[in-house]
Coordinates of C-alpha atoms and ligand atoms in Angstrom, one line a residue:
X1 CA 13.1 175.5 172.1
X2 CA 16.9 175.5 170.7
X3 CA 18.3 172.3 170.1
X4 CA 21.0 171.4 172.1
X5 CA 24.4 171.5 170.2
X6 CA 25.8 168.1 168.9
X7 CA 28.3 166.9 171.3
X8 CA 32.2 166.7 169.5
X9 CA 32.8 163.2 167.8
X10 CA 35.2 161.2 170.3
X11 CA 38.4 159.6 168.7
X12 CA 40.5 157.8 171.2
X13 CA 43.6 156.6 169.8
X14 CA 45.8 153.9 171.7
X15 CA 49.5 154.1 171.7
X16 CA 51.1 157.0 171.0
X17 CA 54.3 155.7 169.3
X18 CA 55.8 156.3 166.2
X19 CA 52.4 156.1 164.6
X20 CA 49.7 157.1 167.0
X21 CA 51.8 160.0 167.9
X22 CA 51.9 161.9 165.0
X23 CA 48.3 160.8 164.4
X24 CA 46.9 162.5 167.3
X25 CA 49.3 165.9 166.2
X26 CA 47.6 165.6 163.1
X27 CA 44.0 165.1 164.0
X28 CA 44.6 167.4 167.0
X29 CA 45.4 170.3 164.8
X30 CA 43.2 169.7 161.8
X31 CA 40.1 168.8 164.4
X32 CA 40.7 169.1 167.6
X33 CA 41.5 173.2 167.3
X34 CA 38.2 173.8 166.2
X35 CA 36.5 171.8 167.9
X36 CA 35.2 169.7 166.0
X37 CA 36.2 166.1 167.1
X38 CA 37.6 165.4 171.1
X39 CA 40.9 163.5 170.2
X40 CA 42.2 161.1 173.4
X41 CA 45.3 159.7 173.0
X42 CA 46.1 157.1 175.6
X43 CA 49.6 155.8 176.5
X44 CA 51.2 153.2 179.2
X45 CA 54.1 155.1 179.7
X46 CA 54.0 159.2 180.1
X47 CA 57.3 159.9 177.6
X48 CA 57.4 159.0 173.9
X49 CA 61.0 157.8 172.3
X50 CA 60.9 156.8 168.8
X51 CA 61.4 153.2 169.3
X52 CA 64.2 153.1 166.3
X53 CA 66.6 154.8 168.8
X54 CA 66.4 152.2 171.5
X55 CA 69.6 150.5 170.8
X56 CA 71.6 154.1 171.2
X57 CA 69.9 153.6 174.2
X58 CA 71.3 150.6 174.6
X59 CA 74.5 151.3 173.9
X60 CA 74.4 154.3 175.3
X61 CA 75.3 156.4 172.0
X62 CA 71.8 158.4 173.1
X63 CA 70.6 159.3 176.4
X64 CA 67.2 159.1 176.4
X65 CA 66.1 162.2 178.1
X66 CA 67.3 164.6 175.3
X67 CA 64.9 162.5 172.9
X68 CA 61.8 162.0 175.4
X69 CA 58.7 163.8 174.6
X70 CA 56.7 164.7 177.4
X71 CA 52.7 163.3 176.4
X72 CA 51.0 166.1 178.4
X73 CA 53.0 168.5 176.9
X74 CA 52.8 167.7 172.9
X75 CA 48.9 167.1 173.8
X76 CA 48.9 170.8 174.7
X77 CA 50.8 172.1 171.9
X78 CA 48.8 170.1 169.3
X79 CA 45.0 170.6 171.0
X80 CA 44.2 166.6 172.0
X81 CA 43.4 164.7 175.3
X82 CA 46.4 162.3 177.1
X83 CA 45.2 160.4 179.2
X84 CA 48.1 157.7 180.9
X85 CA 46.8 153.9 181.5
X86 CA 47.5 150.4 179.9
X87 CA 44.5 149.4 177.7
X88 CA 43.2 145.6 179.0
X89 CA 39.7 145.3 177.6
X90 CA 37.1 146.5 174.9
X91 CA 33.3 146.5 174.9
X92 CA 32.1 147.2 171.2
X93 CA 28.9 147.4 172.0
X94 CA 29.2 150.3 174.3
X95 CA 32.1 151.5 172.1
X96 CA 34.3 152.2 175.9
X97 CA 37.8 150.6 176.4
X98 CA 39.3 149.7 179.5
X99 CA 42.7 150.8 181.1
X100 CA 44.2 148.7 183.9
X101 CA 45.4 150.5 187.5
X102 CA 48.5 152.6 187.2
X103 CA 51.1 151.5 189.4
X104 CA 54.0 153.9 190.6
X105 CA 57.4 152.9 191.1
X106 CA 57.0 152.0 194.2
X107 CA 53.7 149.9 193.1
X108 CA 51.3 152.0 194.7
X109 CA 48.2 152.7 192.8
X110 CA 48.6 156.1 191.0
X111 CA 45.2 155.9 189.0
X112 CA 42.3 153.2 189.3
X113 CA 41.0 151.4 186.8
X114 CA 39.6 153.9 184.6
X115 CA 37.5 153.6 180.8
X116 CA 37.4 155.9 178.3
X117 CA 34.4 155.9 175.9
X118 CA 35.1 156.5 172.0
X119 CA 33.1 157.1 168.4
X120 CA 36.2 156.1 166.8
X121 CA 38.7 154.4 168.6
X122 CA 42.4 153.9 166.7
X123 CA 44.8 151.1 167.7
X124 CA 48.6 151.8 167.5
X125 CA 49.6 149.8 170.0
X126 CA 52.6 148.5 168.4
X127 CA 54.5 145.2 169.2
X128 CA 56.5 143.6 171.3
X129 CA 59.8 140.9 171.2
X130 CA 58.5 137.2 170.1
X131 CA 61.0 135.1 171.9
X132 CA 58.7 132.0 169.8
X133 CA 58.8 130.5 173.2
X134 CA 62.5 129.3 173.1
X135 CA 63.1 127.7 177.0
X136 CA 65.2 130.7 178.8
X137 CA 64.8 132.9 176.6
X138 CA 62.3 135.7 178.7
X139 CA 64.4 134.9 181.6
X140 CA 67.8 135.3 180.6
X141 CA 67.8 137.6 178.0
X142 CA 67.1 141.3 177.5
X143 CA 64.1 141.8 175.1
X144 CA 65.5 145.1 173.3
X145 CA 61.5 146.4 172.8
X146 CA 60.9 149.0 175.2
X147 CA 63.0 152.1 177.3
X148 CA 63.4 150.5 180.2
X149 CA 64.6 147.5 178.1
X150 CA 67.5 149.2 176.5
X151 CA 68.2 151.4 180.1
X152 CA 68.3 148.1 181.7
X153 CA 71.2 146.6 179.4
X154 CA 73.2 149.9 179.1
X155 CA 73.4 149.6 182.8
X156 CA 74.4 145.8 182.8
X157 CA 77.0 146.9 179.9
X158 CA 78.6 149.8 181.7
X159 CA 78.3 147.7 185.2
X160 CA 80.4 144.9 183.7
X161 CA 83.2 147.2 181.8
X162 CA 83.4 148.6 185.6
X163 CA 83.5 145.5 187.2
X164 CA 86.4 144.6 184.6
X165 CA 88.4 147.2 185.5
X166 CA 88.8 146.8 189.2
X167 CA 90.1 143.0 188.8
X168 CA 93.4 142.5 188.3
X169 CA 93.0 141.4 184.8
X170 CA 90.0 142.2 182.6
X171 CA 86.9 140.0 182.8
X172 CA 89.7 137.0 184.5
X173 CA 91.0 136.6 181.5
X174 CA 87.9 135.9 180.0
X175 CA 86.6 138.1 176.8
X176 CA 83.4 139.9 178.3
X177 CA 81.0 138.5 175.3
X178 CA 77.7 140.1 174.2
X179 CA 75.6 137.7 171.8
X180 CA 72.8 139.3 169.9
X181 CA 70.1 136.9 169.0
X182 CA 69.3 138.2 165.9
X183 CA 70.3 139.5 162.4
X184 CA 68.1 141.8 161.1
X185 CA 68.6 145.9 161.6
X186 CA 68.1 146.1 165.1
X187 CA 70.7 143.4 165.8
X188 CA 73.0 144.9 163.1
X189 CA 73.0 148.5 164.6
X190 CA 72.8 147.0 168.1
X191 CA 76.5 145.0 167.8
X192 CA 78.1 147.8 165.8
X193 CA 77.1 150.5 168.3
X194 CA 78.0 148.7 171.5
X195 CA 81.7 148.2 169.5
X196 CA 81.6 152.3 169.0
X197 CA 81.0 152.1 173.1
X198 CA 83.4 149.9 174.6
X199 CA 86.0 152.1 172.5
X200 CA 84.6 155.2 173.7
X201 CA 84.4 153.5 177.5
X202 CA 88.4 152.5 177.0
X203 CA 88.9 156.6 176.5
X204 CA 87.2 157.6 179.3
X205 CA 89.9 155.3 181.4
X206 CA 89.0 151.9 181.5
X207 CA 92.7 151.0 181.9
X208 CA 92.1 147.4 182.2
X209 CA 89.7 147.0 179.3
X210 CA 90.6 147.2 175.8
X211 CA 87.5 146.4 173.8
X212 CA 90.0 144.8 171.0
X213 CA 90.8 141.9 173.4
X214 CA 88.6 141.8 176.1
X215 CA 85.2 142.1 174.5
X216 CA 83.5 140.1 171.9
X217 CA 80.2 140.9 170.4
X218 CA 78.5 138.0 168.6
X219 CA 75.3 137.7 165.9
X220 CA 73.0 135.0 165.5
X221 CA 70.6 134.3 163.3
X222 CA 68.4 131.4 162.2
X223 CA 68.9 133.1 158.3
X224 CA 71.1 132.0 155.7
X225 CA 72.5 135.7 155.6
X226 CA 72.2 139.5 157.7
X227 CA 69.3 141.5 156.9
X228 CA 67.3 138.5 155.0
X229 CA 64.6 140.7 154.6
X230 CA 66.6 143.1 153.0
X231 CA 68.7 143.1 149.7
X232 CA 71.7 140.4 149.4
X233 CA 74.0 143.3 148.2
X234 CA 73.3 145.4 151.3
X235 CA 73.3 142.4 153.4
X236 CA 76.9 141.6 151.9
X237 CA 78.2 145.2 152.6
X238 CA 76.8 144.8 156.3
X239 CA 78.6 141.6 157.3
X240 CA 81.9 142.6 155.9
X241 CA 82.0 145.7 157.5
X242 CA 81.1 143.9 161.3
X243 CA 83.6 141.1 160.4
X244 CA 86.2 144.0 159.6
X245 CA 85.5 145.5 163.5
X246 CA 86.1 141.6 164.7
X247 CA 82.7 141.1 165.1
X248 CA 81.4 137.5 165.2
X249 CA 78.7 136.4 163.2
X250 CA 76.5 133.0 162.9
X251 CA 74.5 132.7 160.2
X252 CA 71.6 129.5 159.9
X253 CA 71.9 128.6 163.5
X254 CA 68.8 128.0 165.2
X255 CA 68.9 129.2 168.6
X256 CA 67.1 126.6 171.1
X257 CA 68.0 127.8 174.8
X258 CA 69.3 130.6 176.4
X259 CA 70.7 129.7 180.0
X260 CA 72.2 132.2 182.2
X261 CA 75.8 131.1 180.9
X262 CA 75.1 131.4 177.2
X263 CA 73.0 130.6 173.9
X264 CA 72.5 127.3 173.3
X265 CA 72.0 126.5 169.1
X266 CA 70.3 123.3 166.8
X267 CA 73.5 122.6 165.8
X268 CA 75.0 121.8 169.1
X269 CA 77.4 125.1 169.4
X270 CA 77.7 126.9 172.4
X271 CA 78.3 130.5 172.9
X272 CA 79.3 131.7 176.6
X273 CA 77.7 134.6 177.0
X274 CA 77.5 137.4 179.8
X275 CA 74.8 139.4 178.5
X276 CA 72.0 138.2 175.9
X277 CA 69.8 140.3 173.9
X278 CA 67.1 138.8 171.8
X279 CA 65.9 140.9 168.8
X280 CA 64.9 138.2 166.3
X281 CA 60.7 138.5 165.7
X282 CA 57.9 140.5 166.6
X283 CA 54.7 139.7 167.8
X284 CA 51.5 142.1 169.2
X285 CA 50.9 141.9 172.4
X286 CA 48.7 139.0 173.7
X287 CA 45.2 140.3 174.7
X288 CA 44.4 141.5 171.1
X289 CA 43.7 138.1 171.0
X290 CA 41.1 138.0 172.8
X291 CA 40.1 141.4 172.2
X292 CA 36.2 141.6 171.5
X293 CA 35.8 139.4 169.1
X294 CA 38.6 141.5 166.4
X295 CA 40.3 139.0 164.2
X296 CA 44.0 138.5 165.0
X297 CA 46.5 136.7 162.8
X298 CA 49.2 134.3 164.6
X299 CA 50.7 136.8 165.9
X300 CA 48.4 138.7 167.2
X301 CA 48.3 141.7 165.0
X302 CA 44.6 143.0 164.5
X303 CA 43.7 141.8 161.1
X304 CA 42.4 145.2 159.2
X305 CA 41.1 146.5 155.8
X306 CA 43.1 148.5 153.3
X307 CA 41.0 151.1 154.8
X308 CA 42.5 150.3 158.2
X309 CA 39.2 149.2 159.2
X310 CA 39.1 146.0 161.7
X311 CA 37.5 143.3 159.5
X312 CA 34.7 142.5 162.2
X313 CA 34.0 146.5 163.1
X314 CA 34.1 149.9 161.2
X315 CA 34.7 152.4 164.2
X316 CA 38.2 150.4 165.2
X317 CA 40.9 150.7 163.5
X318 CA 44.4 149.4 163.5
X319 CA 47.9 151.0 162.6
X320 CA 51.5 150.4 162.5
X321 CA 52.9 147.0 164.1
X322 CA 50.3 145.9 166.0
X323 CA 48.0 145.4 162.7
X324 CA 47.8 143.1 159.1
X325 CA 47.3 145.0 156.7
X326 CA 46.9 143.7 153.4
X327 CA 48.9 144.9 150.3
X328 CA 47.1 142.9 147.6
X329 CA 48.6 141.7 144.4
X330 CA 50.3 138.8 146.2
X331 CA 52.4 140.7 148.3
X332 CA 53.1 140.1 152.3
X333 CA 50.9 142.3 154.8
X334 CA 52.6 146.0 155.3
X335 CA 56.0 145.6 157.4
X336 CA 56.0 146.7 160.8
X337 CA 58.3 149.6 160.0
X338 CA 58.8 153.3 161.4
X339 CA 58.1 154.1 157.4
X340 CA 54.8 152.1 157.6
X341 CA 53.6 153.7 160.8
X342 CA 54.5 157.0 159.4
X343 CA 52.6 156.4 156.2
X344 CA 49.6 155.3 158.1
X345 CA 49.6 158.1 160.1
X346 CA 49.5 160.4 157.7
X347 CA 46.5 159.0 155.5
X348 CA 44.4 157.9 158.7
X349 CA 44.2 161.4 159.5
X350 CA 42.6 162.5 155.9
X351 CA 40.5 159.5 156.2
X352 CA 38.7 160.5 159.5
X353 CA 38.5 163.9 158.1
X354 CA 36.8 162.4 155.4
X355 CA 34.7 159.8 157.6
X356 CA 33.2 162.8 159.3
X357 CA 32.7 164.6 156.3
X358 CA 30.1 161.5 156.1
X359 CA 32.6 160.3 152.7
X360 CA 34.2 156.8 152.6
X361 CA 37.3 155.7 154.0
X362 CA 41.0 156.2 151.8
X363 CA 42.4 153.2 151.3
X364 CA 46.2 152.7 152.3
X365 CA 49.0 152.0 150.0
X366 CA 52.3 151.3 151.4
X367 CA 55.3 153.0 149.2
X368 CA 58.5 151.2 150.1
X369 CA 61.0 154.1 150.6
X370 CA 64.0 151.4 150.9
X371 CA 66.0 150.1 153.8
X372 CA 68.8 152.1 156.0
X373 CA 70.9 150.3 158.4
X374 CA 73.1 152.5 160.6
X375 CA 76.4 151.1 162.1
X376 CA 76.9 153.7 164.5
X377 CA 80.1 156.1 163.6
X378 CA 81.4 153.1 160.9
X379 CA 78.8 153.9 158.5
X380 CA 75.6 153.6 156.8
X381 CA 74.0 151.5 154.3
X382 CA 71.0 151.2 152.5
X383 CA 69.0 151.2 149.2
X384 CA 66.1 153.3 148.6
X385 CA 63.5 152.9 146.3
X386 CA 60.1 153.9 145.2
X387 CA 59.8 157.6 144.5
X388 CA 63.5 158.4 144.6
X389 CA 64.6 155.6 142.6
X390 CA 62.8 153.1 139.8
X391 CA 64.0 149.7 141.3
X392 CA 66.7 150.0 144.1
X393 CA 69.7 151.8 144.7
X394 CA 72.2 151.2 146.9
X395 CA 73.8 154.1 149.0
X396 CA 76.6 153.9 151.6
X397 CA 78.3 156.7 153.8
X398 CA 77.4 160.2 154.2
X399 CA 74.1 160.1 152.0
X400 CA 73.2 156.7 153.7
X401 CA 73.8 158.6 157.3
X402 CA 72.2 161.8 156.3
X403 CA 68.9 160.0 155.5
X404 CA 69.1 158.1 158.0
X405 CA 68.4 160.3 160.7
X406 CA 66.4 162.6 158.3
X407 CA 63.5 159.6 159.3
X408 CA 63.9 160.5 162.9
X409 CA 63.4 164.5 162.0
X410 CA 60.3 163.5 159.5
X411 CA 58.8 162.3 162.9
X412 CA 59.6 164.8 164.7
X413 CA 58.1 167.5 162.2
X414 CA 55.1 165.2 162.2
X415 CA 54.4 166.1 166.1
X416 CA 56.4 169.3 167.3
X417 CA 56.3 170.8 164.0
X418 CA 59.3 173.0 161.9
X419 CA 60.3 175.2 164.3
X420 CA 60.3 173.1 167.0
X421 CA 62.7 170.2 165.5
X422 CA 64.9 173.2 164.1
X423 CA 65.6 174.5 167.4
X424 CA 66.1 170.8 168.6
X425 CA 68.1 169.9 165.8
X426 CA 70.2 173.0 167.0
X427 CA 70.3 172.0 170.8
X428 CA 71.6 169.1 170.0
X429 CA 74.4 170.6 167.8
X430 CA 75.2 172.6 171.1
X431 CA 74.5 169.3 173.6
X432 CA 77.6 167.1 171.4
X433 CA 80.1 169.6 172.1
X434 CA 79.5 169.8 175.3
X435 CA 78.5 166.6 176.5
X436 CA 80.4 163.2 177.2
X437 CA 79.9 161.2 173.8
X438 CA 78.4 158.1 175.3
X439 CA 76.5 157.9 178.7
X440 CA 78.5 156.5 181.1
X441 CA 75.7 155.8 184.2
Ligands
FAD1 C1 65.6 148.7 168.4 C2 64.7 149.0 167.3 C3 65.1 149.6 166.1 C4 64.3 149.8 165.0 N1 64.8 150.4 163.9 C5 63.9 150.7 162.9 C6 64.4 151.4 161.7 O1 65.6 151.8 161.6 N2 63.5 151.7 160.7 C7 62.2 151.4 160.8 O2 61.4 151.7 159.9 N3 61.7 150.7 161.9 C8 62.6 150.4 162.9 N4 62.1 149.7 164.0 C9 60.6 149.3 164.0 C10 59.8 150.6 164.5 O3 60.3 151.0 165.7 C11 58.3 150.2 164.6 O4 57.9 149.6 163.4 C12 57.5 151.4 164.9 O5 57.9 152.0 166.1 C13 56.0 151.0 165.0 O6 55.2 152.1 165.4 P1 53.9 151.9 166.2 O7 53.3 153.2 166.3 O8 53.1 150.8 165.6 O9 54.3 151.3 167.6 P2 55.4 151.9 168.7 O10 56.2 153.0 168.1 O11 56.0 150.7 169.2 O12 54.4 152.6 169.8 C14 53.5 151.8 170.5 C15 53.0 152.7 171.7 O13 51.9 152.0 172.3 C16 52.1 152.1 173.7 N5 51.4 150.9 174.3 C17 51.7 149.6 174.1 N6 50.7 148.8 174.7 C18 49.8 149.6 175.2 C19 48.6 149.4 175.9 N7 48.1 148.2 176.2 N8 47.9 150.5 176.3 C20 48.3 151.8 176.1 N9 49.5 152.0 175.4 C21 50.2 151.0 175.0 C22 53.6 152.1 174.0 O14 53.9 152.7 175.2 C23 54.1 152.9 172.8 O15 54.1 154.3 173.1 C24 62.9 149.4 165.1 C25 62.4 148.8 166.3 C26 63.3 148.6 167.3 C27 62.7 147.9 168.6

């Protein structure tokens, strides 16, 4: 009697962001062509935006729909599973997670409760605002961490510059202030591109708002300096270019309540505000800690091996934001960065090549590429290191700019491929002549 044949390995991957994503492309096309593996990917939300664009979004430099991937359709293209659903629970023993109900938008259940059973199972759930618990803070600010985050505020920002222009005078007087909690990039790029905005709102008509005197955008950070985590020189270049568009920044102030008039900081200051966005911290989402027995740090990324490997089981691993992992020789765990996510994309899918191969497990090294910090149309900054460069070299302008959005293409070839982010990269050409510059609903 024939044997029947081996049934596919099962590798369900979780969170198909910047680094799940491109994992699933990968392993899609390397196993899930021939067969030889049945690659899930599982995702909360049906369209994928490369999270670094969120505060275009925001600001409404990028509208979101010409950047959206459609799941079902790159799962197509690139021969893997997508199956929609909110992961809620684990059971390691019968290697099956859990996906809560999907709601639609009218909170109807779409899809029931549903489980998906794995021989590998990948984490990439990435991470989420960490507001540290600050009083006001979830309630009166916008946490800049998701798409419906960032559509949320542009709304609230074009609402307001509308709302300005049909009194009498702008705002009553009052400058219409913005205050980013928050000085690292995405707080940087967020209160430089909402200035490119309110000018580009002021051509479209605004008569009564001139975003010289009637807006004020303010930065706040706990820090001693912009960018801490980044070099001082850049850091320097950063704040003099904000201060030169009148941009207001507070540097070592503690914020220690948000109230629906304004931040609230250690020191006593005050800052009326009319919209609040809090990008200061990350954290993974909460019921990793309590997911199975994995070991979480205190902020409950999943704590892994170089190999990416959960420290408590073999067939889970972690990637990008939502994990710890460890860089040895003293150093801090990997960054929760695009770059990182990328990086561990790329060698997760050799390594699960390898693992079913029956060989060991790659171990991850992280290479620092350097930092880039766009300030909308103004300019770009950054230093870049590692292969490029021995040390770190700082770059400004054009260069800055170019590689700068050569991260977002690197993606994109990653999961639609060369032709495919050609042709984009040539709609989009076509799309800026003919389109308003900013979105204006
Ligand atoms: C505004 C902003 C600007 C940034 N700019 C930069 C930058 O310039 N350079 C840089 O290197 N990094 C930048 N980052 C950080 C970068 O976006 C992240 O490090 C990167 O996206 C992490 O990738 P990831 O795959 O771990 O998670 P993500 O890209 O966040 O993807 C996580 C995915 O998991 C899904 N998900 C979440 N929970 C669940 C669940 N329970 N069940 C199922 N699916 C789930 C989400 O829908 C999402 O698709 C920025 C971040 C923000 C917010």
């Amino acid at each position: 009697m024939s044997q029947a044949a081996e049934a596919p390995h099962r590798i369900a991957i979780v969170g198909g962001g910047a680094g799940g994503l491109e994992l699933a492309a990968r392993l899609g096309k390397k196993l899930g062509k021939s067969g030889k593996a049945h690659i899930t990917l599982v995702d909360a939300a049906r369209t994928h935006l490369w999270k670094p664009l969120l505060h275009q979004v925001a600001a409404g430099t990028l509208d979101s729909y010409s950047d959206e991937m459609e799941y079902l359709a790159i799962a197509r293209e690139n021969h893997f599973n997508f199956r929609l659903g909110r992961m809620d629970g684990l059971d390691r023993a019968r290697k099956e997670i859990f996906l809560a109900p999907t709601l639609d938008e009218n909170g109807v259940e779409l899809l029931p409760r549903q489980s998906v059973r794995y021989d590998t199972l990948v984490l990439a759930i990435g991470s989420q605002t960490n507001d540290f618990g600050t009083p006001g803070a979830r309630e009166n600010a916008i946490m800049l961490d998701s798409l419906d985050a960032a559509e949320h505020f542009h709304r609230q920002l074009v609402n307001s510059c509308l709302r300005a222009q049909a009194k009498r005078g702008p705002n009553n007087g009052q400058r219409f202030t913005v205050t980013i909690i928050g000085g690292g990039a995405t707080g940087v790029e967020l209160s430089a591109e909402l200035h490119m905005t309110a000018k580009i709102i002021t051509s479209y008509g605004l008569a009564n708002f001139d975003p010289e005197k009637d807006l004020k955008i303010v930065v706040v950070d706990a820090a001693p300096r912009l960018l801490q985590a980044l070099p001082e020189r850049l850091s320097n270049a950063v704040t003099r270019e904000l201060q030169a568009i009148d941009i207001e920044v507070h540097t070592n102030e503690m914020v220690v309540e948000v109230s629906k008039d304004g931040v609230k900081m250690g020191s006593g200051k005050f800052i009326p505000s009319d919209l609040v966005v809090w990008a200061a911290g990350i954290k993974a989402p909460d019921f990793l800690k309590s997911l199975d027995g994995l070991e979480t740090n205190r902020i409950n990324q999943l704590v892994v091996k170089r190999t990416l490997q959960t420290t408590a089981d073999p067939s889970v691993f972690a990637m990008g934001d939502c994990a710890a992992c460890p860089q040895g020789d003293g150093l801090p765990p990997v960054p929760p960065r695009a770059q990182a996510a990328h990086q561990e994309a790329a060698l997760l899918a050799r390594s699960l090549l390898r693992i079913l191969e029956g060989k060991s497990p790659l171990k991850f090294t992280y290479r620092d590429r350097g930092s880039l910090v766009s300030l909308g149309n103004y300019t770009t900054v950054g230093s870049l290191m590692g292969a490029i460069a021995r040390g770190s070299v700082f770059i400004e302008g054009k260069i800055a700019k170019l590689m700068y959005w050569s991260l977002h293409k690197q993606h994109q070839v990653a999961v639609t491929g060369f032709f495919h982010t050609m042709l984009a990269i040539l709609a989009d050409a076509i799309d800026w002549a003919r389109s308003p510059r900013i979105k204006l609903h």
